[in-house]
Amino acid sequence: MSMRARAARVRALLLTLVAFLVLAATATGCTGGGDDRPRIVVTTNILGDITREIAGDEAGVSVLMKPNADPHSFGLSAVQAAELENADLVVHNGLGLEENVLRHVEAARAAGVATFAAGEAADPLSFHTGAADVDGEPDPHFWTDPDRVRKAAGLLADRIVEHVEGVDEKTVRDNAARYDGQLGDLTAWMEKTFAAVPEDRRALVTNHHVFGYLADRFGLRVIGAVVPSGTTLASPSSSDLRSLTQAMEKAGVRTVFVDSSQPTRLAEVLRQEMGGDVDVVALYSESLTEKGQGAGTYLDMMRANTTAMAEGLTGD
């Protein structure tokens, strides 16, 4: 065996050993520097922030999706998949959002792990736009309506108390009540902010269909999306872009809202289609950022988005 082959074999053996040790630590609850608290594993970082607010210090909360990632396309390592199957509770969206993670959640459920599908618990809406190809499909982006987050958060507190052994119920309930109050304040502030937007300017165009719940809750109209789908994994056709430009011209819309973590190439194409007379405004629609980077928490994200949308809709 050559020296190069031997070195490659040693590297492979070392990687296998590291993976085994991490899996063993996860299975025995020894991850996180000796943290022996019960474990809650959450798929997306928005749900992760909400879960941490409710669980507090009563449980260790692991979030699989990194900041600024795309929930439709992020995947898991073997270690993360094992972490799911060794959790006390798995929190996920439940409406097909985490497209590459669903099979791992199902495997954890089949192994007997308790799961909570937050989107399914939040009175989900169907996509509803002018594009018939998305009508009727469940919309997973429920968090753009803070009232639905309030409902999901209350039910999540119930699941934590029921399934996560060792937590103090009063602490969890107190955490949930405090956070519910903050969500109520957020809703009131959003209502006041959007009420200042003139009726004829409450028309949304986004990079893909993500703000249906917000529009429904706060009286906005969804004109269309650059990607006419509820997932970023789809692609628009030339006829899709042409239909969207026509709809925007008819509605007098000159602003497109795009996710700050997604490429703006398609929005720029739309700008060119309309002769350059389009403003592209970045939002934090599907992922939190690192702390201090604009949307480190769900509350930060919603306030930043509401401010940017109100200014983008009312600007000349």
PDB file of C-alpha atoms in Angstrom:
ATOM      1  CA  MET A   1       0.000   0.000   0.000  1.00  0.00           C
ATOM      2  CA  SER A   2       1.398   3.411  -0.963  1.00  0.00           C
ATOM      3  CA  MET A   3       2.069   6.152   1.594  1.00  0.00           C
ATOM      4  CA  ARG A   4      -0.722   8.252   0.058  1.00  0.00           C
ATOM      5  CA  ALA A   5      -3.217   5.393   0.320  1.00  0.00           C
ATOM      6  CA  ARG A   6      -2.196   4.724   3.934  1.00  0.00           C
ATOM      7  CA  ALA A   7      -2.630   8.406   4.827  1.00  0.00           C
ATOM      8  CA  ALA A   8      -6.071   8.471   3.223  1.00  0.00           C
ATOM      9  CA  ARG A   9      -7.055   5.339   5.133  1.00  0.00           C
ATOM     10  CA  VAL A  10      -5.868   6.830   8.443  1.00  0.00           C
ATOM     11  CA  ARG A  11      -7.843  10.018   7.781  1.00  0.00           C
ATOM     12  CA  ALA A  12     -10.957   7.984   7.006  1.00  0.00           C
ATOM     13  CA  LEU A  13     -10.538   5.956  10.210  1.00  0.00           C
ATOM     14  CA  LEU A  14     -10.082   9.122  12.277  1.00  0.00           C
ATOM     15  CA  LEU A  15     -13.212  10.701  10.795  1.00  0.00           C
ATOM     16  CA  THR A  16     -15.159   7.519  11.535  1.00  0.00           C
ATOM     17  CA  LEU A  17     -13.895   7.535  15.129  1.00  0.00           C
ATOM     18  CA  VAL A  18     -14.843  11.193  15.626  1.00  0.00           C
ATOM     19  CA  ALA A  19     -18.332  10.581  14.259  1.00  0.00           C
ATOM     20  CA  PHE A  20     -18.728   7.544  16.545  1.00  0.00           C
ATOM     21  CA  LEU A  21     -17.642   9.503  19.620  1.00  0.00           C
ATOM     22  CA  VAL A  22     -20.023  12.375  18.845  1.00  0.00           C
ATOM     23  CA  LEU A  23     -22.882   9.943  18.267  1.00  0.00           C
ATOM     24  CA  ALA A  24     -22.108   8.214  21.531  1.00  0.00           C
ATOM     25  CA  ALA A  25     -22.049  11.539  23.377  1.00  0.00           C
ATOM     26  CA  THR A  26     -25.381  12.515  21.854  1.00  0.00           C
ATOM     27  CA  ALA A  27     -26.953   9.178  22.760  1.00  0.00           C
ATOM     28  CA  THR A  28     -25.819   9.422  26.387  1.00  0.00           C
ATOM     29  CA  GLY A  29     -26.770  13.069  26.837  1.00  0.00           C
ATOM     30  CA  CYS A  30     -23.151  14.180  27.250  1.00  0.00           C
ATOM     31  CA  THR A  31     -23.139  16.874  24.616  1.00  0.00           C
ATOM     32  CA  GLY A  32     -22.780  20.572  25.448  1.00  0.00           C
ATOM     33  CA  GLY A  33     -19.929  20.255  27.938  1.00  0.00           C
ATOM     34  CA  GLY A  34     -21.629  17.862  30.361  1.00  0.00           C
ATOM     35  CA  ASP A  35     -25.089  19.385  30.055  1.00  0.00           C
ATOM     36  CA  ASP A  36     -27.386  16.697  31.439  1.00  0.00           C
ATOM     37  CA  ARG A  37     -30.624  18.614  30.901  1.00  0.00           C
ATOM     38  CA  PRO A  38     -33.335  17.068  28.712  1.00  0.00           C
ATOM     39  CA  ARG A  39     -32.903  17.838  25.018  1.00  0.00           C
ATOM     40  CA  ILE A  40     -35.204  19.583  22.573  1.00  0.00           C
ATOM     41  CA  VAL A  41     -34.078  19.543  18.933  1.00  0.00           C
ATOM     42  CA  VAL A  42     -35.561  22.154  16.567  1.00  0.00           C
ATOM     43  CA  THR A  43     -35.250  22.133  12.793  1.00  0.00           C
ATOM     44  CA  THR A  44     -35.369  25.849  11.882  1.00  0.00           C
ATOM     45  CA  ASN A  45     -33.789  28.795  13.646  1.00  0.00           C
ATOM     46  CA  ILE A  46     -37.029  30.816  13.855  1.00  0.00           C
ATOM     47  CA  LEU A  47     -38.729  27.968  15.699  1.00  0.00           C
ATOM     48  CA  GLY A  48     -35.510  27.515  17.671  1.00  0.00           C
ATOM     49  CA  ASP A  49     -35.676  31.057  19.025  1.00  0.00           C
ATOM     50  CA  ILE A  50     -39.343  30.639  19.987  1.00  0.00           C
ATOM     51  CA  THR A  51     -38.593  27.313  21.682  1.00  0.00           C
ATOM     52  CA  ARG A  52     -35.730  28.796  23.701  1.00  0.00           C
ATOM     53  CA  GLU A  53     -37.980  31.591  24.922  1.00  0.00           C
ATOM     54  CA  ILE A  54     -40.441  29.041  26.284  1.00  0.00           C
ATOM     55  CA  ALA A  55     -38.079  26.339  27.548  1.00  0.00           C
ATOM     56  CA  GLY A  56     -35.664  28.822  29.097  1.00  0.00           C
ATOM     57  CA  ASP A  57     -33.050  26.999  31.162  1.00  0.00           C
ATOM     58  CA  GLU A  58     -35.274  23.994  31.743  1.00  0.00           C
ATOM     59  CA  ALA A  59     -33.979  22.107  28.700  1.00  0.00           C
ATOM     60  CA  GLY A  60     -31.091  22.231  26.275  1.00  0.00           C
ATOM     61  CA  VAL A  61     -32.318  23.423  22.873  1.00  0.00           C
ATOM     62  CA  SER A  62     -30.360  22.435  19.760  1.00  0.00           C
ATOM     63  CA  VAL A  63     -31.167  24.184  16.461  1.00  0.00           C
ATOM     64  CA  LEU A  64     -30.224  22.345  13.273  1.00  0.00           C
ATOM     65  CA  MET A  65     -30.535  25.218  10.780  1.00  0.00           C
ATOM     66  CA  LYS A  66     -27.708  27.776  10.821  1.00  0.00           C
ATOM     67  CA  PRO A  67     -28.295  31.551  10.688  1.00  0.00           C
ATOM     68  CA  ASN A  68     -28.964  32.947   7.197  1.00  0.00           C
ATOM     69  CA  ALA A  69     -29.673  29.481   5.793  1.00  0.00           C
ATOM     70  CA  ASP A  70     -32.532  28.513   3.481  1.00  0.00           C
ATOM     71  CA  PRO A  71     -35.056  26.252   5.259  1.00  0.00           C
ATOM     72  CA  HIS A  72     -36.098  24.719   1.951  1.00  0.00           C
ATOM     73  CA  SER A  73     -32.629  23.423   1.099  1.00  0.00           C
ATOM     74  CA  PHE A  74     -30.508  22.944   4.238  1.00  0.00           C
ATOM     75  CA  GLY A  75     -29.536  19.363   5.077  1.00  0.00           C
ATOM     76  CA  LEU A  76     -28.265  17.390   8.064  1.00  0.00           C
ATOM     77  CA  SER A  77     -25.068  15.575   8.880  1.00  0.00           C
ATOM     78  CA  ALA A  78     -25.152  12.036  10.238  1.00  0.00           C
ATOM     79  CA  VAL A  79     -24.448  13.433  13.703  1.00  0.00           C
ATOM     80  CA  GLN A  80     -27.398  15.846  13.485  1.00  0.00           C
ATOM     81  CA  ALA A  81     -29.691  13.067  12.265  1.00  0.00           C
ATOM     82  CA  ALA A  82     -28.674  10.980  15.272  1.00  0.00           C
ATOM     83  CA  GLU A  83     -29.335  13.961  17.531  1.00  0.00           C
ATOM     84  CA  LEU A  84     -32.934  14.042  16.305  1.00  0.00           C
ATOM     85  CA  GLU A  85     -33.471  10.395  17.193  1.00  0.00           C
ATOM     86  CA  ASN A  86     -32.058  10.898  20.711  1.00  0.00           C
ATOM     87  CA  ALA A  87     -34.079  13.995  21.581  1.00  0.00           C
ATOM     88  CA  ASP A  88     -36.816  14.210  24.188  1.00  0.00           C
ATOM     89  CA  LEU A  89     -38.829  16.390  21.802  1.00  0.00           C
ATOM     90  CA  VAL A  90     -38.407  17.414  18.158  1.00  0.00           C
ATOM     91  CA  VAL A  91     -39.964  20.710  17.030  1.00  0.00           C
ATOM     92  CA  HIS A  92     -40.444  21.221  13.287  1.00  0.00           C
ATOM     93  CA  ASN A  93     -42.622  23.181  10.890  1.00  0.00           C
ATOM     94  CA  GLY A  94     -44.785  20.292   9.725  1.00  0.00           C
ATOM     95  CA  LEU A  95     -45.996  21.788   6.430  1.00  0.00           C
ATOM     96  CA  GLY A  96     -43.186  20.668   4.139  1.00  0.00           C
ATOM     97  CA  LEU A  97     -40.901  23.647   4.764  1.00  0.00           C
ATOM     98  CA  GLU A  98     -37.714  21.756   5.637  1.00  0.00           C
ATOM     99  CA  GLU A  99     -37.717  19.705   2.462  1.00  0.00           C
ATOM    100  CA  ASN A 100     -34.404  17.918   3.020  1.00  0.00           C
ATOM    101  CA  VAL A 101     -35.017  17.190   6.698  1.00  0.00           C
ATOM    102  CA  LEU A 102     -38.477  15.639   6.670  1.00  0.00           C
ATOM    103  CA  ARG A 103     -37.265  12.046   6.357  1.00  0.00           C
ATOM    104  CA  HIS A 104     -35.082  12.491   9.443  1.00  0.00           C
ATOM    105  CA  VAL A 105     -38.007  13.866  11.438  1.00  0.00           C
ATOM    106  CA  GLU A 106     -40.097  10.893  10.330  1.00  0.00           C
ATOM    107  CA  ALA A 107     -37.307   8.526  11.375  1.00  0.00           C
ATOM    108  CA  ALA A 108     -37.199  10.134  14.811  1.00  0.00           C
ATOM    109  CA  ARG A 109     -40.968   9.813  15.150  1.00  0.00           C
ATOM    110  CA  ALA A 110     -40.790   6.167  14.084  1.00  0.00           C
ATOM    111  CA  ALA A 111     -38.139   5.631  16.771  1.00  0.00           C
ATOM    112  CA  GLY A 112     -40.580   6.859  19.395  1.00  0.00           C
ATOM    113  CA  VAL A 113     -39.469  10.481  19.769  1.00  0.00           C
ATOM    114  CA  ALA A 114     -42.223  12.982  20.560  1.00  0.00           C
ATOM    115  CA  THR A 115     -42.617  15.607  17.816  1.00  0.00           C
ATOM    116  CA  PHE A 116     -44.460  18.906  17.515  1.00  0.00           C
ATOM    117  CA  ALA A 117     -45.442  20.263  14.093  1.00  0.00           C
ATOM    118  CA  ALA A 118     -45.812  23.989  14.788  1.00  0.00           C
ATOM    119  CA  GLY A 119     -47.227  24.931  11.384  1.00  0.00           C
ATOM    120  CA  GLU A 120     -49.949  22.310  11.545  1.00  0.00           C
ATOM    121  CA  ALA A 121     -50.993  23.674  14.939  1.00  0.00           C
ATOM    122  CA  ALA A 122     -51.311  27.287  13.776  1.00  0.00           C
ATOM    123  CA  ASP A 123     -54.470  27.181  11.631  1.00  0.00           C
ATOM    124  CA  PRO A 124     -52.544  26.935   8.334  1.00  0.00           C
ATOM    125  CA  LEU A 125     -53.691  28.762   5.223  1.00  0.00           C
ATOM    126  CA  SER A 126     -53.424  27.621   1.641  1.00  0.00           C
ATOM    127  CA  PHE A 127     -51.373  29.612  -0.830  1.00  0.00           C
ATOM    128  CA  HIS A 128     -53.690  32.097  -2.451  1.00  0.00           C
ATOM    129  CA  THR A 129     -52.442  34.275  -5.306  1.00  0.00           C
ATOM    130  CA  GLY A 130     -53.264  34.855  -8.914  1.00  0.00           C
ATOM    131  CA  ALA A 131     -51.148  31.832  -9.854  1.00  0.00           C
ATOM    132  CA  ALA A 132     -53.387  28.766 -10.045  1.00  0.00           C
ATOM    133  CA  ASP A 133     -50.382  26.438  -9.726  1.00  0.00           C
ATOM    134  CA  VAL A 134     -49.927  27.309  -6.055  1.00  0.00           C
ATOM    135  CA  ASP A 135     -53.557  27.684  -4.977  1.00  0.00           C
ATOM    136  CA  GLY A 136     -54.628  25.002  -2.533  1.00  0.00           C
ATOM    137  CA  GLU A 137     -51.169  23.990  -1.343  1.00  0.00           C
ATOM    138  CA  PRO A 138     -50.506  24.435   2.399  1.00  0.00           C
ATOM    139  CA  ASP A 139     -48.452  27.523   3.188  1.00  0.00           C
ATOM    140  CA  PRO A 140     -45.715  26.765   5.764  1.00  0.00           C
ATOM    141  CA  HIS A 141     -44.774  30.418   6.445  1.00  0.00           C
ATOM    142  CA  PHE A 142     -47.173  30.869   9.379  1.00  0.00           C
ATOM    143  CA  TRP A 143     -44.648  32.876  11.442  1.00  0.00           C
ATOM    144  CA  THR A 144     -45.300  36.022   9.388  1.00  0.00           C
ATOM    145  CA  ASP A 145     -48.509  36.313  11.448  1.00  0.00           C
ATOM    146  CA  PRO A 146     -47.546  36.816  15.119  1.00  0.00           C
ATOM    147  CA  ASP A 147     -51.025  35.792  16.256  1.00  0.00           C
ATOM    148  CA  ARG A 148     -50.447  32.331  14.807  1.00  0.00           C
ATOM    149  CA  VAL A 149     -47.072  32.228  16.524  1.00  0.00           C
ATOM    150  CA  ARG A 150     -48.882  32.980  19.796  1.00  0.00           C
ATOM    151  CA  LYS A 151     -51.125  29.975  19.267  1.00  0.00           C
ATOM    152  CA  ALA A 152     -48.253  27.691  18.276  1.00  0.00           C
ATOM    153  CA  ALA A 153     -46.151  28.884  21.212  1.00  0.00           C
ATOM    154  CA  GLY A 154     -48.899  28.102  23.697  1.00  0.00           C
ATOM    155  CA  LEU A 155     -49.294  24.603  22.295  1.00  0.00           C
ATOM    156  CA  LEU A 156     -45.530  24.150  22.291  1.00  0.00           C
ATOM    157  CA  ALA A 157     -45.456  24.916  26.013  1.00  0.00           C
ATOM    158  CA  ASP A 158     -48.015  22.139  26.482  1.00  0.00           C
ATOM    159  CA  ARG A 159     -45.830  19.677  24.540  1.00  0.00           C
ATOM    160  CA  ILE A 160     -42.720  20.592  26.531  1.00  0.00           C
ATOM    161  CA  VAL A 161     -44.521  20.022  29.813  1.00  0.00           C
ATOM    162  CA  GLU A 162     -46.013  16.769  28.548  1.00  0.00           C
ATOM    163  CA  HIS A 163     -43.033  15.176  26.820  1.00  0.00           C
ATOM    164  CA  VAL A 164     -39.833  16.673  28.247  1.00  0.00           C
ATOM    165  CA  GLU A 165     -39.273  14.908  31.537  1.00  0.00           C
ATOM    166  CA  GLY A 166     -37.643  16.897  34.320  1.00  0.00           C
ATOM    167  CA  VAL A 167     -38.739  20.421  33.356  1.00  0.00           C
ATOM    168  CA  ASP A 168     -40.441  22.613  35.923  1.00  0.00           C
ATOM    169  CA  GLU A 169     -43.973  23.176  34.670  1.00  0.00           C
ATOM    170  CA  LYS A 170     -44.455  26.516  36.416  1.00  0.00           C
ATOM    171  CA  THR A 171     -41.276  27.931  34.918  1.00  0.00           C
ATOM    172  CA  VAL A 172     -42.263  26.823  31.424  1.00  0.00           C
ATOM    173  CA  ARG A 173     -45.766  28.261  31.834  1.00  0.00           C
ATOM    174  CA  ASP A 174     -44.372  31.552  33.166  1.00  0.00           C
ATOM    175  CA  ASN A 175     -41.952  31.762  30.232  1.00  0.00           C
ATOM    176  CA  ALA A 176     -44.801  31.115  27.814  1.00  0.00           C
ATOM    177  CA  ALA A 177     -46.998  33.781  29.422  1.00  0.00           C
ATOM    178  CA  ARG A 178     -44.211  36.375  29.283  1.00  0.00           C
ATOM    179  CA  TYR A 179     -43.487  35.619  25.631  1.00  0.00           C
ATOM    180  CA  ASP A 180     -47.193  35.670  24.799  1.00  0.00           C
ATOM    181  CA  GLY A 181     -47.314  39.220  26.113  1.00  0.00           C
ATOM    182  CA  GLN A 182     -44.369  40.227  23.926  1.00  0.00           C
ATOM    183  CA  LEU A 183     -46.056  38.695  20.881  1.00  0.00           C
ATOM    184  CA  GLY A 184     -49.241  40.578  21.691  1.00  0.00           C
ATOM    185  CA  ASP A 185     -47.289  43.836  21.845  1.00  0.00           C
ATOM    186  CA  LEU A 186     -45.692  42.983  18.494  1.00  0.00           C
ATOM    187  CA  THR A 187     -49.097  42.447  16.869  1.00  0.00           C
ATOM    188  CA  ALA A 188     -50.406  45.764  18.180  1.00  0.00           C
ATOM    189  CA  TRP A 189     -47.338  47.622  16.899  1.00  0.00           C
ATOM    190  CA  MET A 190     -47.570  45.951  13.468  1.00  0.00           C
ATOM    191  CA  GLU A 191     -51.254  46.862  13.199  1.00  0.00           C
ATOM    192  CA  LYS A 192     -50.462  50.507  13.918  1.00  0.00           C
ATOM    193  CA  THR A 193     -47.525  50.553  11.467  1.00  0.00           C
ATOM    194  CA  PHE A 194     -49.402  48.979   8.557  1.00  0.00           C
ATOM    195  CA  ALA A 195     -52.477  51.130   9.227  1.00  0.00           C
ATOM    196  CA  ALA A 196     -50.360  54.130   8.165  1.00  0.00           C
ATOM    197  CA  VAL A 197     -49.810  52.628   4.699  1.00  0.00           C
ATOM    198  CA  PRO A 198     -52.364  54.056   2.211  1.00  0.00           C
ATOM    199  CA  GLU A 199     -54.901  51.496   1.004  1.00  0.00           C
ATOM    200  CA  ASP A 200     -53.850  51.800  -2.634  1.00  0.00           C
ATOM    201  CA  ARG A 201     -50.239  50.983  -1.718  1.00  0.00           C
ATOM    202  CA  ARG A 202     -50.814  47.795   0.269  1.00  0.00           C
ATOM    203  CA  ALA A 203     -49.678  45.522  -2.567  1.00  0.00           C
ATOM    204  CA  LEU A 204     -46.844  43.007  -2.101  1.00  0.00           C
ATOM    205  CA  VAL A 205     -44.461  41.448  -4.606  1.00  0.00           C
ATOM    206  CA  THR A 206     -41.825  39.130  -3.137  1.00  0.00           C
ATOM    207  CA  ASN A 207     -39.100  36.816  -4.367  1.00  0.00           C
ATOM    208  CA  HIS A 208     -41.329  33.808  -3.604  1.00  0.00           C
ATOM    209  CA  HIS A 209     -44.642  33.317  -1.826  1.00  0.00           C
ATOM    210  CA  VAL A 210     -43.773  33.838   1.831  1.00  0.00           C
ATOM    211  CA  PHE A 211     -45.944  36.647   3.253  1.00  0.00           C
ATOM    212  CA  GLY A 212     -49.449  35.297   2.704  1.00  0.00           C
ATOM    213  CA  TYR A 213     -50.168  35.087   6.434  1.00  0.00           C
ATOM    214  CA  LEU A 214     -48.939  38.621   7.071  1.00  0.00           C
ATOM    215  CA  ALA A 215     -51.021  39.942   4.180  1.00  0.00           C
ATOM    216  CA  ASP A 216     -54.113  38.127   5.434  1.00  0.00           C
ATOM    217  CA  ARG A 217     -53.651  39.380   8.998  1.00  0.00           C
ATOM    218  CA  PHE A 218     -52.804  43.024   8.274  1.00  0.00           C
ATOM    219  CA  GLY A 219     -54.872  43.793   5.185  1.00  0.00           C
ATOM    220  CA  LEU A 220     -52.265  43.674   2.405  1.00  0.00           C
ATOM    221  CA  ARG A 221     -52.667  42.230  -1.088  1.00  0.00           C
ATOM    222  CA  VAL A 222     -50.237  39.712  -2.579  1.00  0.00           C
ATOM    223  CA  ILE A 223     -49.806  40.658  -6.235  1.00  0.00           C
ATOM    224  CA  GLY A 224     -47.317  37.932  -7.083  1.00  0.00           C
ATOM    225  CA  ALA A 225     -43.812  36.589  -6.657  1.00  0.00           C
ATOM    226  CA  VAL A 226     -40.709  36.435  -8.830  1.00  0.00           C
ATOM    227  CA  VAL A 227     -40.579  32.692  -8.142  1.00  0.00           C
ATOM    228  CA  PRO A 228     -44.267  31.651  -8.376  1.00  0.00           C
ATOM    229  CA  SER A 229     -44.013  29.019  -5.670  1.00  0.00           C
ATOM    230  CA  GLY A 230     -43.838  28.578  -1.922  1.00  0.00           C
ATOM    231  CA  THR A 231     -40.298  27.196  -2.165  1.00  0.00           C
ATOM    232  CA  THR A 232     -37.030  28.765  -3.243  1.00  0.00           C
ATOM    233  CA  LEU A 233     -36.155  25.519  -5.059  1.00  0.00           C
ATOM    234  CA  ALA A 234     -38.531  26.377  -7.926  1.00  0.00           C
ATOM    235  CA  SER A 235     -37.602  28.556 -10.908  1.00  0.00           C
ATOM    236  CA  PRO A 236     -39.714  31.051 -12.870  1.00  0.00           C
ATOM    237  CA  SER A 237     -40.265  30.800 -16.601  1.00  0.00           C
ATOM    238  CA  SER A 238     -40.129  33.747 -18.969  1.00  0.00           C
ATOM    239  CA  SER A 239     -43.933  33.712 -19.115  1.00  0.00           C
ATOM    240  CA  ASP A 240     -44.049  33.824 -15.296  1.00  0.00           C
ATOM    241  CA  LEU A 241     -41.911  36.974 -15.265  1.00  0.00           C
ATOM    242  CA  ARG A 242     -43.971  38.508 -18.047  1.00  0.00           C
ATOM    243  CA  SER A 243     -47.224  37.843 -16.153  1.00  0.00           C
ATOM    244  CA  LEU A 244     -45.735  39.339 -13.009  1.00  0.00           C
ATOM    245  CA  THR A 245     -44.563  42.514 -14.748  1.00  0.00           C
ATOM    246  CA  GLN A 246     -48.033  42.942 -16.216  1.00  0.00           C
ATOM    247  CA  ALA A 247     -49.628  42.490 -12.790  1.00  0.00           C
ATOM    248  CA  MET A 248     -47.211  44.997 -11.282  1.00  0.00           C
ATOM    249  CA  GLU A 249     -47.897  47.536 -14.022  1.00  0.00           C
ATOM    250  CA  LYS A 250     -51.640  47.149 -13.498  1.00  0.00           C
ATOM    251  CA  ALA A 251     -51.346  47.543  -9.723  1.00  0.00           C
ATOM    252  CA  GLY A 252     -48.800  50.363  -9.945  1.00  0.00           C
ATOM    253  CA  VAL A 253     -46.283  48.411  -7.856  1.00  0.00           C
ATOM    254  CA  ARG A 254     -42.633  49.469  -8.016  1.00  0.00           C
ATOM    255  CA  THR A 255     -41.149  47.583  -5.041  1.00  0.00           C
ATOM    256  CA  VAL A 256     -40.047  43.948  -4.774  1.00  0.00           C
ATOM    257  CA  PHE A 257     -39.250  42.476  -1.370  1.00  0.00           C
ATOM    258  CA  VAL A 258     -36.558  39.788  -1.345  1.00  0.00           C
ATOM    259  CA  ASP A 259     -35.017  37.622   1.348  1.00  0.00           C
ATOM    260  CA  SER A 260     -31.701  39.021   2.566  1.00  0.00           C
ATOM    261  CA  SER A 261     -30.176  35.515   2.556  1.00  0.00           C
ATOM    262  CA  GLN A 262     -31.180  34.750  -1.054  1.00  0.00           C
ATOM    263  CA  PRO A 263     -29.545  35.934  -4.301  1.00  0.00           C
ATOM    264  CA  THR A 264     -31.305  38.935  -5.833  1.00  0.00           C
ATOM    265  CA  ARG A 265     -30.525  37.960  -9.433  1.00  0.00           C
ATOM    266  CA  LEU A 266     -34.140  37.218 -10.365  1.00  0.00           C
ATOM    267  CA  ALA A 267     -35.354  40.438  -8.772  1.00  0.00           C
ATOM    268  CA  GLU A 268     -32.739  42.291 -10.796  1.00  0.00           C
ATOM    269  CA  VAL A 269     -34.038  40.571 -13.949  1.00  0.00           C
ATOM    270  CA  LEU A 270     -37.497  41.824 -13.051  1.00  0.00           C
ATOM    271  CA  ARG A 271     -36.084  45.317 -12.573  1.00  0.00           C
ATOM    272  CA  GLN A 272     -34.674  45.187 -16.098  1.00  0.00           C
ATOM    273  CA  GLU A 273     -38.001  43.909 -17.468  1.00  0.00           C
ATOM    274  CA  MET A 274     -39.662  47.023 -16.051  1.00  0.00           C
ATOM    275  CA  GLY A 275     -37.097  49.449 -17.350  1.00  0.00           C
ATOM    276  CA  GLY A 276     -35.153  49.788 -14.128  1.00  0.00           C
ATOM    277  CA  ASP A 277     -38.009  51.504 -12.308  1.00  0.00           C
ATOM    278  CA  VAL A 278     -38.193  48.967  -9.452  1.00  0.00           C
ATOM    279  CA  ASP A 279     -36.873  49.161  -5.902  1.00  0.00           C
ATOM    280  CA  VAL A 280     -35.519  45.923  -4.416  1.00  0.00           C
ATOM    281  CA  VAL A 281     -35.910  45.863  -0.618  1.00  0.00           C
ATOM    282  CA  ALA A 282     -34.272  43.141   1.505  1.00  0.00           C
ATOM    283  CA  LEU A 283     -36.226  41.400   4.271  1.00  0.00           C
ATOM    284  CA  TYR A 284     -35.487  38.616   6.743  1.00  0.00           C
ATOM    285  CA  SER A 285     -38.271  36.335   5.669  1.00  0.00           C
ATOM    286  CA  GLU A 286     -37.234  32.728   6.337  1.00  0.00           C
ATOM    287  CA  SER A 287     -34.163  32.757   8.540  1.00  0.00           C
ATOM    288  CA  LEU A 288     -32.764  34.593  11.509  1.00  0.00           C
ATOM    289  CA  THR A 289     -29.318  36.153  11.362  1.00  0.00           C
ATOM    290  CA  GLU A 290     -26.478  35.992  13.851  1.00  0.00           C
ATOM    291  CA  LYS A 291     -27.132  38.026  16.999  1.00  0.00           C
ATOM    292  CA  GLY A 292     -26.713  41.730  16.357  1.00  0.00           C
ATOM    293  CA  GLN A 293     -26.960  41.378  12.573  1.00  0.00           C
ATOM    294  CA  GLY A 294     -30.502  42.672  12.130  1.00  0.00           C
ATOM    295  CA  ALA A 295     -32.698  39.672  12.913  1.00  0.00           C
ATOM    296  CA  GLY A 296     -31.135  37.753  15.763  1.00  0.00           C
ATOM    297  CA  THR A 297     -34.525  36.865  17.255  1.00  0.00           C
ATOM    298  CA  TYR A 298     -38.031  36.345  15.912  1.00  0.00           C
ATOM    299  CA  LEU A 299     -39.186  39.612  17.481  1.00  0.00           C
ATOM    300  CA  ASP A 300     -36.252  41.494  15.937  1.00  0.00           C
ATOM    301  CA  MET A 301     -36.992  39.942  12.548  1.00  0.00           C
ATOM    302  CA  MET A 302     -40.657  40.919  12.546  1.00  0.00           C
ATOM    303  CA  ARG A 303     -39.977  44.490  13.636  1.00  0.00           C
ATOM    304  CA  ALA A 304     -37.251  44.925  11.011  1.00  0.00           C
ATOM    305  CA  ASN A 305     -39.472  43.478   8.280  1.00  0.00           C
ATOM    306  CA  THR A 306     -42.498  45.552   9.243  1.00  0.00           C
ATOM    307  CA  THR A 307     -40.448  48.756   9.213  1.00  0.00           C
ATOM    308  CA  ALA A 308     -38.854  47.920   5.834  1.00  0.00           C
ATOM    309  CA  MET A 309     -42.157  46.929   4.272  1.00  0.00           C
ATOM    310  CA  ALA A 310     -44.016  50.008   5.478  1.00  0.00           C
ATOM    311  CA  GLU A 311     -41.254  52.279   4.210  1.00  0.00           C
ATOM    312  CA  GLY A 312     -40.979  50.385   0.927  1.00  0.00           C
ATOM    313  CA  LEU A 313     -44.720  50.536   0.292  1.00  0.00           C
ATOM    314  CA  THR A 314     -45.093  54.234   1.099  1.00  0.00           C
ATOM    315  CA  GLY A 315     -41.877  55.480  -0.557  1.00  0.00           C
ATOM    316  CA  ASP A 316     -42.079  57.454  -3.781  1.00  0.00           C
TER     317      ASP A 316
END
